[in-house]
Amino acid sequence: MKHNSNVPAFLTKLWTLVEDAETNEFICWSQEGNSFLVLDEQRFAKEILPKFFKHNNMASFVRQLNMYGFRKVMHIDSGIVKQERDGPVEFQHPYFIHGQDDLLENIKRKVSNTRPDDGKIRQEDLSKILSGVQSVHEQQENMDVRLATLKRENEALWTELSDLRQKHVQQQQVIKELVQFIFTLAQNNHMLNLKRKRPLTLNSNGKKSKFIQQLFEEPTDHSKTTMNAHNGLKNNSDISDDVIICDITDEDAEVPEAVCIPADEGDAEIVEVTHESSPEATITEDTNVADTVPANHEPVTKSISEMSSLRSTLPLNKLSGLVSEDPVKLMDSILRENGVISQNINLLGKVELMDYLDSIDCSLEDFQAMLYGKPFSTDPDITEVL
Amino acid sequence: MKHNSNVPAFLTKLWTLVEDAETNEFICWSQEGNSFLVLDEQRFAKEILPKFFKHNNMASFVRQLNMYGFRKVMHIDSGIVKQERDGPVEFQHPYFIHGQDDLLENIKRKVSNTRPDDGKIRQEDLSKILSGVQSVHEQQENMDVRLATLKRENEALWTELSDLRQKHVQQQQVIKELVQFIFTLAQNNHMLNLKRKRPLTLNSNGKKSKFIQQLFEEPTDHSKTTMNAHNGLKNNSDISDDVIICDITDEDAEVPEAVCIPADEGDAEIVEVTHESSPEATITEDTNVADTVPANHEPVTKSISEMSSLRSTLPLNKLSGLVSEDPVKLMDSILRENGVISQNINLLGKVELMDYLDSIDCSLEDFQAMLYGKPFSTDPDITEVL
Amino acid sequence: MKHNSNVPAFLTKLWTLVEDAETNEFICWSQEGNSFLVLDEQRFAKEILPKFFKHNNMASFVRQLNMYGFRKVMHIDSGIVKQERDGPVEFQHPYFIHGQDDLLENIKRKVSNTRPDDGKIRQEDLSKILSGVQSVHEQQENMDVRLATLKRENEALWTELSDLRQKHVQQQQVIKELVQFIFTLAQNNHMLNLKRKRPLTLNSNGKKSKFIQQLFEEPTDHSKTTMNAHNGLKNNSDISDDVIICDITDEDAEVPEAVCIPADEGDAEIVEVTHESSPEATITEDTNVADTVPANHEPVTKSISEMSSLRSTLPLNKLSGLVSEDPVKLMDSILRENGVISQNINLLGKVELMDYLDSIDCSLEDFQAMLYGKPFSTDPDITEVL
DNA sequence: AACGTTCTAGAATATTCGAAC
DNA sequence: GGTTCGAATATTCTAGAACGT
């Protein structure tokens, strides 16, 4: 009777119970042979079960049946009354078939399952998730460092830009002074040696250099930028000694018409020297916006949003606006009034400016040579004076 | 007997069963009165239960007991043999006490317990977490791309800045040469045509253009920047042929007074032409620091920390320091020594610089016109002087 | 013999067994009271165990003892022989002490592999993971903000750079005009007053300012940058009125030799005025590459890769290349042809350029003073003309 | 919607077996 | 060879779930 196979004891005992003819009054096969019946539950539990198991509880027996996948066969004795309810209990399993004990090994006890695979899956998932979060964290630290590096580099860029801009302003000032000086020089020469034949405020063809004009316009913005960005100082200082650039240029901006108006009064023709460039307003506005970009770094981050918002509302139209003037035309006008060179230029046609400027460069040097060559070759008395 | 309170029927029936003296042979209070006994389970199930419930199964009764929180009292099978193991089943509940039926309402039926989704919740949590980590990873990749883009853009910015700075240096050089040339030109004019009334090295009021002075000072920094950043060359080369800019300017920085000193020796008055700008030291230092910013990109990231640290110790005082001079004053001084223009300027008051510069621009053009118009039209004697 | 506590039945039964005086001949406390003895293993297993457990196997009893952490007390009766080995078995547990049944609840059954803690561990892990993902998300949002800020700042930097570059171009134009004007002025003077002793296109020693030459070359790149970056306009417009800067400079680049060639034809010596700087080609290329850097921001991200790739293939050799010329040499050449100043300079030796330039600055101001001082002190008729 | 009945499952402990040490 | 332990099964108590009232 003893199965030495891998069939659990419960199944072999159950099979024995059902097969055993001596217990047929308590437990036996159904007519179809695909299930078994427990005829007298009470006596079966108390008299038969203890002979095979370590208990006499029908409940424990049923528990085992369920553990091995047996199912109770429900009796739908619909019309039958109470006493019918005490009818035999019937259990069934696909592999518990009369005469086929070889199927018993297919009956598997339910492992205290619920989550053997579920648990394992979770465990694996947990590991994956944990490592995932870990790597994400590491990546984040990496990106954090990179962000900080970029931020510092950007700050350095701002500093560099501010520096360059400052140098630009100073260059502007130098060029301004140069122009002023040349003007004064020429004016002196003119006044001393010549009679004025034509209006002072106009050149031969009335053209003028918008670039030079802009040269003197832009420092205003730069100084504003500098001031706003760096210390937010009020630029209401007066024209006293040691006034800083922002104040200087700002004062320039604050006294816009002063120079021109007296000049106009003194010389009516200068009134005509009005703005020819319509996009100037846009230019000024745009540059102002651009100049709100802080040049120092603490306020940068804080004011970046407003700055950007402003910038976003003011698309990059400065460049196209700024270059709307025609320096070539100006150049041409200058050169055309001149003799040899302008003729050369007129002959050029589609000559590239670069080489044109090369020629200018050469010309300047020629000029130097001409000038320098003179005293040494023809006018030795110059050096004598020196 | 019927409780019309909110106590479930099962509890009232159970209470009745246990209290009823007629059923005491099947079910009764324990001696302590804090539990009840089912003496003959078999008969109790088949004979008593149907009188109170719709079933005759001990299992269903026990299920209800468990549903209301009753617990079975375990009996130790001490010394008792097998058949005696069928001792009475005993159940207990804290609020099912003999003589205290008012406690029954505290006995609550277990609701289909809230815990079917616990495992599912975990499963959902796992899914959520997994998707969360997933999305975080994707976001990180996104930010990674953005970071890389920013980094490259920053590198491009550095290149641009370096380029601009280089152009600035070259402009400086050009302006320098221009100034030098004009000076030479004027000197020649002066020597040829005029008697020297006052020292050559001083202007009428001793003022000078700090901007022009700075114009010639700053290339030092730029060249240093260029050199340090780009190849780290030692800048100790002498003023030989093909010396690069950085060497040139560096030597400027190393022998600061040399040029002036000989000039002083030759002309004592030039001694007064000393630095008026106290913040120059700071300027130089600061610009040097700023110039340590690499202009090529590989070293940028690596040297950014030291750079920043240096920068942090040198707050942005350059701009304010650099602009401490007053170009307007200079301009004024230049113009005041002149006739009409200076008078006009004095009359201006708070005129904006932009328009003022416009007038200068106009003046320059007027000057051109004046100049060009002159030789060709009326006054050939100007050129005679030259 | 009710058992209601949370102490497992085995421990209760074991305690009862050991305490019960009736079973003392089979199982009892040791003399020290910290262990118990099984005197007659055989009879104990077959007679006593079944009364308390569902088996009569000593092995099962021992298994339970081990399950609850009991350990067998080893008797090191080394010299004693076999019969001694059949002596009483002794088991011990730290919390199984005579007279201290309250310690029983500290005895815990070993939970094999089951998953009671596994589930708990999972729960804790879930919490950890959830909070981890949460924090990562928050960090990411933070970094997202920082990235966006950096991006906007970078855009602002590009705008600033573009602005600066534009200003640079304009300055270039101004300087160009200045040079042109001075050249014209000097030429006029020369032609009117002097005899030409030497070719116009060459200075005394054939040297030329590479910086000024570059000054007029570079706007080509800038305009290209501007154009490419900002609107991608084709720069094939002709030299018509209102041509924008980029077109102008671009045309310069397209007709490189045109201006010089006529000059050459007019004056053969100018043929010698060829490029002295060999790295010019590299320079041009490099600047072109650098100028592909977009100045507006939308295309930046998209073109950054190609840009960088180009950049990577063209290392930063521009600066070193650009500065290969010797402005000091140039300066020297200019000054050497001059009288006093050149002598002073020649005396300087290793003087730094900065101070040298300071002296130039002083000289300029001296020149101004000289010029201005004249009319006021000696030549009042100047103002009379005005 | 709460309660009741039934079948099945979960969970903890118990028993057995066998292998590791 | 004995002790401890893992693992499968067994027993018991409790709970879940479906369905009906």
CSV table of C-alpha atoms in Angstrom, one decimal, chain C residues 10-375:
chain,number,residue,atom,x,y,z
C,10,PHE,CA,4.7,23.6,21.6
C,11,LEU,CA,6.3,25.8,24.2
C,12,THR,CA,3.2,25.6,26.4
C,13,LYS,CA,3.1,21.9,26.1
C,14,LEU,CA,6.8,21.6,26.7
C,15,TRP,CA,6.6,23.8,29.8
C,16,THR,CA,3.7,21.7,31.1
C,17,LEU,CA,5.5,18.5,30.4
C,18,VAL,CA,8.6,19.6,32.3
C,19,GLU,CA,6.7,21.2,35.2
C,20,ASP,CA,4.3,18.3,35.6
C,21,ALA,CA,5.4,16.2,38.5
C,22,GLU,CA,3.7,13.2,37.0
C,23,THR,CA,6.0,13.2,34.0
C,24,ASN,CA,9.1,13.9,36.1
C,25,GLU,CA,10.4,10.4,35.6
C,26,PHE,CA,10.6,11.0,31.8
C,27,ILE,CA,11.2,14.7,31.5
C,28,CYS,CA,12.2,17.2,34.2
C,29,TRP,CA,14.2,20.4,35.0
C,30,SER,CA,17.9,20.1,35.5
C,31,GLN,CA,19.3,20.9,38.9
C,32,GLU,CA,20.3,24.3,37.8
C,33,GLY,CA,16.9,24.9,36.4
C,34,ASN,CA,18.2,26.3,33.1
C,35,SER,CA,17.6,23.2,31.1
C,36,PHE,CA,15.5,20.1,31.0
C,37,LEU,CA,16.3,16.4,30.9
C,38,VAL,CA,14.6,13.5,29.0
C,39,LEU,CA,15.4,10.6,31.2
C,40,ASP,CA,14.0,7.7,29.3
C,41,GLU,CA,13.9,8.7,25.7
C,42,GLN,CA,12.2,5.6,24.4
C,43,ARG,CA,9.3,5.5,26.9
C,44,PHE,CA,9.0,9.3,26.8
C,45,ALA,CA,8.6,9.2,23.1
C,46,LYS,CA,6.1,6.4,23.0
C,47,GLU,CA,4.1,7.1,26.1
C,48,ILE,CA,4.3,10.8,26.8
C,49,LEU,CA,4.7,12.5,23.5
C,50,PRO,CA,1.4,11.2,22.0
C,51,LYS,CA,-0.4,12.7,24.9
C,52,PHE,CA,0.7,16.1,24.0
C,53,PHE,CA,1.5,15.9,20.3
C,54,LYS,CA,0.3,14.3,17.2
C,55,HIS,CA,3.3,12.0,17.1
C,56,ASN,CA,5.4,9.7,19.1
C,57,ASN,CA,8.7,10.4,17.5
C,58,MET,CA,11.6,11.8,19.5
C,59,ALA,CA,13.0,13.1,16.3
C,60,SER,CA,9.9,15.3,15.8
C,61,PHE,CA,10.1,16.5,19.3
C,62,VAL,CA,13.7,17.4,18.9
C,63,ARG,CA,12.9,19.0,15.6
C,64,GLN,CA,10.5,21.3,17.4
C,65,LEU,CA,13.0,22.0,20.0
C,66,ASN,CA,15.5,23.0,17.4
C,67,MET,CA,12.9,25.0,15.6
C,68,TYR,CA,12.4,27.1,18.8
C,69,GLY,CA,16.1,27.5,19.3
C,70,PHE,CA,16.7,24.9,21.9
C,71,ARG,CA,20.2,23.3,21.8
C,72,LYS,CA,21.2,20.0,23.0
C,73,VAL,CA,23.5,20.1,26.0
C,74,MET,CA,26.6,18.1,25.1
C,75,HIS,CA,28.0,15.9,27.8
C,76,ILE,CA,31.7,15.6,27.5
C,77,ASP,CA,31.9,12.5,29.5
C,78,SER,CA,35.0,11.6,27.5
C,79,GLY,CA,36.1,8.5,29.3
C,80,ILE,CA,32.7,7.1,29.7
C,81,VAL,CA,31.7,4.4,27.3
C,82,LYS,CA,28.6,3.4,25.5
C,83,GLN,CA,26.1,3.0,28.3
C,84,GLU,CA,26.9,6.5,29.3
C,85,ARG,CA,25.9,7.6,25.8
C,86,ASP,CA,22.4,6.4,26.5
C,87,GLY,CA,22.2,8.8,29.4
C,88,PRO,CA,19.5,11.4,29.6
C,89,VAL,CA,19.3,13.9,26.7
C,90,GLU,CA,19.5,17.5,27.8
C,91,PHE,CA,18.1,20.6,26.0
C,92,GLN,CA,18.6,24.2,26.9
C,93,HIS,CA,17.3,27.6,25.9
C,94,PRO,CA,18.1,31.0,27.4
C,95,TYR,CA,14.5,31.8,27.9
C,96,PHE,CA,13.4,28.4,29.1
C,97,ILE,CA,14.2,28.8,32.8
C,98,HIS,CA,12.6,27.0,35.8
C,99,GLY,CA,10.1,29.2,37.5
C,100,GLN,CA,10.1,31.9,34.9
C,101,ASP,CA,7.3,31.1,32.5
C,102,ASP,CA,7.1,34.8,31.6
C,103,LEU,CA,10.2,34.3,29.5
C,104,LEU,CA,8.5,31.9,27.2
C,105,GLU,CA,7.1,34.6,25.0
C,106,ASN,CA,10.7,35.5,24.1
C,107,ILE,CA,11.2,32.2,22.5
C,108,LYS,CA,10.6,32.6,18.8
C,109,ARG,CA,10.1,29.9,16.3
C,110,LYS,CA,12.5,30.0,13.4
C,111,VAL,CA,10.6,31.1,10.3
C,112,SER,CA,12.4,29.2,7.6
C,113,ASN,CA,12.4,30.9,4.3
C,114,THR,CA,8.9,32.0,4.3
C,115,ARG,CA,8.4,35.6,3.6
C,116,PRO,CA,7.2,37.4,6.6
C,117,ASP,CA,10.1,39.7,6.7
C,118,ASP,CA,10.5,39.5,3.0
C,119,GLY,CA,7.3,41.3,2.6
C,120,LYS,CA,8.2,43.8,5.3
C,121,ILE,CA,11.5,44.4,3.7
C,122,ARG,CA,9.8,45.1,0.4
C,123,GLN,CA,7.5,47.5,2.1
C,124,GLU,CA,10.4,49.4,3.5
C,125,ASP,CA,12.2,49.2,0.2
C,126,LEU,CA,9.2,50.5,-1.6
C,127,SER,CA,9.1,53.5,0.7
C,128,LYS,CA,12.8,54.1,0.2
C,129,ILE,CA,12.5,53.8,-3.5
C,130,LEU,CA,9.5,56.0,-3.6
C,131,SER,CA,11.2,58.8,-1.7
C,132,GLY,CA,14.4,58.3,-3.7
C,133,VAL,CA,12.5,58.7,-7.0
C,134,GLN,CA,10.7,61.7,-5.5
C,135,SER,CA,13.9,63.4,-4.5
C,136,VAL,CA,15.4,62.6,-7.9
C,137,HIS,CA,12.5,64.2,-9.5
C,138,GLU,CA,12.8,67.3,-7.4
C,139,GLN,CA,16.4,67.5,-8.2
C,140,GLN,CA,15.7,67.2,-11.8
C,141,GLU,CA,13.2,70.0,-11.7
C,142,ASN,CA,15.8,72.1,-10.0
C,143,MET,CA,18.4,71.3,-12.6
C,144,ASP,CA,15.9,71.9,-15.3
C,145,VAL,CA,15.4,75.4,-14.0
C,146,ARG,CA,19.1,75.9,-13.8
C,147,LEU,CA,19.5,74.6,-17.3
C,148,ALA,CA,16.9,76.9,-18.6
C,149,THR,CA,18.4,79.8,-16.8
C,150,LEU,CA,21.8,79.0,-18.2
C,151,LYS,CA,20.4,78.6,-21.7
C,152,ARG,CA,18.7,82.0,-21.4
C,153,GLU,CA,21.9,83.5,-20.1
C,154,ASN,CA,23.7,82.0,-23.0
C,155,GLU,CA,21.3,83.4,-25.4
C,156,ALA,CA,21.8,86.7,-23.8
C,157,LEU,CA,25.5,86.2,-24.2
C,158,TRP,CA,25.1,85.6,-27.8
C,159,THR,CA,23.0,88.7,-28.1
C,160,GLU,CA,25.6,90.6,-26.3
C,161,LEU,CA,28.4,89.2,-28.4
C,162,SER,CA,26.5,89.9,-31.5
C,163,ASP,CA,26.0,93.4,-30.3
C,164,LEU,CA,29.6,93.9,-29.5
C,165,ARG,CA,30.6,92.4,-32.8
C,166,GLN,CA,28.3,94.8,-34.6
C,167,LYS,CA,29.8,97.6,-32.7
C,168,HIS,CA,33.2,96.4,-33.6
C,169,VAL,CA,32.3,96.4,-37.2
C,170,GLN,CA,31.0,99.9,-37.0
C,171,GLN,CA,34.2,100.9,-35.2
C,172,GLN,CA,36.1,99.3,-38.0
C,173,GLN,CA,34.2,101.4,-40.4
C,174,VAL,CA,34.8,104.5,-38.5
C,175,ILE,CA,38.5,103.8,-38.3
C,176,LYS,CA,38.5,103.0,-41.9
C,177,GLU,CA,36.9,106.3,-42.7
C,178,LEU,CA,39.3,108.0,-40.4
C,179,VAL,CA,42.3,106.5,-42.2
C,180,GLN,CA,40.7,107.3,-45.5
C,181,PHE,CA,40.1,110.8,-44.5
C,182,ILE,CA,43.6,111.3,-43.1
C,183,PHE,CA,45.0,109.8,-46.2
C,184,THR,CA,43.0,112.0,-48.4
C,185,LEU,CA,43.9,115.0,-46.3
C,186,ALA,CA,47.5,114.2,-46.5
C,187,GLN,CA,47.3,113.4,-50.2
C,188,ASN,CA,45.8,116.7,-50.9
C,189,ASN,CA,48.4,118.4,-48.9
C,190,HIS,CA,51.0,116.4,-50.6
C,191,MET,CA,49.8,117.0,-54.1
C,192,LEU,CA,49.2,120.6,-53.7
C,193,ASN,CA,52.3,121.5,-51.9
C,194,LEU,CA,54.9,119.0,-52.5
C,195,LYS,CA,56.8,117.3,-55.2
C,196,ARG,CA,56.4,113.6,-55.2
C,197,LYS,CA,59.8,112.2,-54.6
C,198,ARG,CA,58.8,108.6,-54.4
C,199,PRO,CA,56.0,106.3,-55.4
C,200,LEU,CA,52.8,107.1,-53.6
C,201,THR,CA,52.0,103.5,-52.9
C,202,LEU,CA,55.1,102.8,-50.9
C,203,ASN,CA,56.5,104.2,-47.8
C,204,SER,CA,60.1,104.7,-47.3
C,205,ASN,CA,61.0,101.2,-46.3
C,206,GLY,CA,58.2,99.3,-47.8
C,207,LYS,CA,56.8,98.3,-44.4
C,208,LYS,CA,53.2,98.4,-43.7
C,209,SER,CA,50.9,97.9,-40.8
C,210,LYS,CA,49.5,94.5,-40.8
C,211,PHE,CA,47.1,95.5,-38.1
C,212,ILE,CA,45.6,98.2,-40.2
C,213,GLN,CA,45.5,95.7,-43.0
C,214,GLN,CA,43.7,93.3,-40.9
C,215,LEU,CA,41.4,95.9,-39.6
C,216,PHE,CA,40.1,96.2,-43.1
C,217,GLU,CA,40.1,92.5,-43.7
C,218,GLU,CA,38.1,91.3,-40.8
C,219,PRO,CA,34.8,92.9,-41.3
C,220,THR,CA,34.4,90.4,-44.0
C,221,ASP,CA,34.2,87.7,-41.4
C,222,HIS,CA,31.9,89.6,-39.2
C,223,SER,CA,29.5,90.4,-41.8
C,224,LYS,CA,29.5,86.8,-42.8
C,225,THR,CA,28.8,85.8,-39.3
C,226,THR,CA,26.1,88.2,-38.9
C,227,MET,CA,24.5,87.3,-42.1
C,228,ASN,CA,24.8,83.6,-41.8
C,229,ALA,CA,23.6,83.5,-38.3
C,230,HIS,CA,20.8,85.9,-38.4
C,231,ASN,CA,18.9,85.4,-41.5
C,232,GLY,CA,20.9,83.2,-43.8
C,233,LEU,CA,20.6,85.8,-46.5
C,234,LYS,CA,22.6,85.4,-49.6
C,235,ASN,CA,25.3,87.9,-49.7
C,236,ASN,CA,25.3,88.3,-53.4
C,237,SER,CA,23.9,91.8,-53.5
C,238,ASP,CA,25.8,94.3,-55.6
C,239,ILE,CA,27.3,97.5,-54.5
C,240,SER,CA,24.1,99.4,-54.8
C,241,ASP,CA,22.7,102.0,-52.5
C,242,ASP,CA,21.6,101.0,-49.1
C,243,VAL,CA,23.5,97.8,-49.3
C,244,ILE,CA,23.8,96.4,-45.8
C,245,ILE,CA,27.1,95.9,-44.1
C,246,CYS,CA,27.3,92.2,-44.5
C,247,ASP,CA,27.0,92.6,-48.2
C,248,ILE,CA,29.6,95.3,-48.3
C,249,THR,CA,32.1,93.4,-46.4
C,250,ASP,CA,31.3,90.3,-48.3
C,251,GLU,CA,31.9,92.0,-51.5
C,252,ASP,CA,35.2,93.0,-50.1
C,253,ALA,CA,36.0,89.5,-49.6
C,254,GLU,CA,34.9,88.5,-53.1
C,255,VAL,CA,37.0,91.0,-55.0
C,256,PRO,CA,40.2,90.7,-53.0
C,257,GLU,CA,42.9,92.1,-55.3
C,258,ALA,CA,40.9,94.5,-57.3
C,259,VAL,CA,41.9,97.7,-55.5
C,260,CYS,CA,45.5,96.8,-55.1
C,261,ILE,CA,45.9,95.7,-58.7
C,262,PRO,CA,45.1,99.1,-60.2
C,263,ALA,CA,47.4,100.6,-57.7
C,264,ASP,CA,50.0,98.2,-58.8
C,265,GLU,CA,49.5,99.0,-62.4
C,266,GLY,CA,49.8,102.6,-61.5
C,267,ASP,CA,52.8,102.1,-59.5
C,268,ALA,CA,54.9,99.0,-60.0
C,269,GLU,CA,56.6,99.2,-56.7
C,270,ILE,CA,53.5,98.3,-55.0
C,271,VAL,CA,53.9,94.8,-56.2
C,272,GLU,CA,56.4,94.4,-53.4
C,273,VAL,CA,53.7,95.2,-51.0
C,274,THR,CA,52.6,91.6,-50.7
C,275,HIS,CA,51.6,89.7,-47.8
C,276,GLU,CA,54.3,89.3,-45.3
C,277,SER,CA,52.3,87.2,-43.0
C,278,SER,CA,52.3,83.6,-44.0
C,279,PRO,CA,49.6,82.5,-41.6
C,280,GLU,CA,47.1,84.7,-43.2
C,281,ALA,CA,45.4,81.9,-45.0
C,282,THR,CA,45.0,80.0,-41.8
C,283,ILE,CA,43.8,83.1,-40.2
C,284,THR,CA,41.2,83.7,-42.8
C,285,GLU,CA,40.0,80.2,-42.7
C,286,ASP,CA,39.9,80.1,-39.0
C,287,THR,CA,38.0,83.3,-38.7
C,288,ASN,CA,35.6,82.1,-41.2
C,289,VAL,CA,35.0,79.0,-39.1
C,290,ALA,CA,34.6,81.0,-36.0
C,291,ASP,CA,32.2,83.2,-37.8
C,292,THR,CA,30.0,80.3,-38.5
C,293,VAL,CA,29.1,80.5,-34.9
C,294,PRO,CA,25.5,81.7,-35.0
C,295,ALA,CA,24.8,85.1,-33.4
C,296,ASN,CA,21.1,84.5,-33.1
C,297,HIS,CA,20.0,81.7,-30.9
C,298,GLU,CA,17.5,79.6,-32.7
C,299,PRO,CA,19.9,78.1,-35.1
C,300,VAL,CA,22.6,77.8,-32.6
C,301,THR,CA,21.4,74.6,-31.1
C,302,LYS,CA,20.8,73.1,-34.5
C,303,SER,CA,24.0,74.1,-36.1
C,304,ILE,CA,26.1,73.6,-33.0
C,305,SER,CA,27.2,70.2,-33.9
C,306,GLU,CA,28.6,70.9,-37.3
C,307,MET,CA,30.0,74.1,-36.0
C,308,SER,CA,31.8,72.3,-33.3
C,309,SER,CA,33.0,69.6,-35.6
C,310,LEU,CA,34.4,72.3,-37.9
C,311,ARG,CA,35.9,74.0,-35.0
C,312,SER,CA,37.5,70.9,-33.7
C,313,THR,CA,39.3,70.4,-37.0
C,314,LEU,CA,40.5,73.9,-36.9
C,315,PRO,CA,42.2,74.5,-33.6
C,316,LEU,CA,42.7,78.0,-32.3
C,317,ASN,CA,45.6,79.1,-34.2
C,318,LYS,CA,44.2,82.4,-35.2
C,319,LEU,CA,45.4,84.4,-32.3
C,320,SER,CA,49.0,83.2,-32.6
C,321,GLY,CA,48.7,83.7,-36.3
C,322,LEU,CA,47.2,87.1,-36.1
C,323,VAL,CA,49.8,88.5,-33.9
C,324,SER,CA,52.7,87.2,-35.9
C,325,GLU,CA,53.2,90.7,-37.2
C,326,ASP,CA,55.3,93.0,-35.4
C,327,PRO,CA,53.6,96.2,-34.6
C,328,VAL,CA,56.6,97.4,-32.6
C,329,LYS,CA,58.7,97.0,-35.7
C,330,LEU,CA,56.1,98.9,-37.6
C,331,MET,CA,55.9,101.5,-34.9
C,332,ASP,CA,59.6,101.7,-34.9
C,333,SER,CA,59.8,102.1,-38.6
C,334,ILE,CA,57.3,104.8,-38.4
C,335,LEU,CA,59.0,106.6,-35.6
C,336,ARG,CA,62.5,106.1,-36.9
C,337,GLU,CA,61.7,108.1,-39.9
C,338,ASN,CA,60.7,110.8,-37.6
C,339,GLY,CA,63.0,113.1,-35.8
C,340,VAL,CA,62.9,113.7,-32.1
C,341,ILE,CA,60.4,111.2,-31.1
C,342,SER,CA,62.0,108.4,-33.0
C,343,GLN,CA,65.2,109.3,-31.3
C,344,ASN,CA,63.5,109.1,-28.0
C,345,ILE,CA,62.1,105.8,-28.9
C,346,ASN,CA,65.4,104.6,-30.1
C,347,LEU,CA,66.8,105.5,-26.7
C,348,LEU,CA,64.2,103.5,-25.0
C,349,GLY,CA,65.6,100.1,-25.7
C,350,LYS,CA,63.6,97.6,-23.8
C,351,VAL,CA,60.9,100.0,-22.8
C,352,GLU,CA,57.5,98.5,-22.4
C,353,LEU,CA,55.0,99.4,-25.0
C,354,MET,CA,52.5,100.4,-22.5
C,355,ASP,CA,54.5,103.2,-21.3
C,356,TYR,CA,55.6,103.9,-24.7
C,357,LEU,CA,52.0,104.3,-25.7
C,358,ASP,CA,51.5,106.4,-22.6
C,359,SER,CA,54.1,108.7,-24.1
C,360,ILE,CA,52.3,108.6,-27.3
C,361,ASP,CA,49.2,109.6,-25.5
C,362,CYS,CA,51.1,112.3,-23.8
C,363,SER,CA,52.4,113.3,-27.1
C,364,LEU,CA,49.0,113.5,-28.6
C,365,GLU,CA,47.9,115.7,-25.8
C,366,ASP,CA,51.0,117.7,-26.1
C,367,PHE,CA,50.2,118.0,-29.7
C,368,GLN,CA,46.8,119.2,-28.9
C,369,ALA,CA,48.2,121.6,-26.5
C,370,MET,CA,50.7,122.7,-29.0
C,371,LEU,CA,48.0,123.2,-31.5
C,372,TYR,CA,45.4,124.7,-29.2
C,373,GLY,CA,47.9,126.7,-27.3
C,374,LYS,CA,49.0,128.4,-30.5
C,375,PRO,CA,46.0,130.3,-31.5
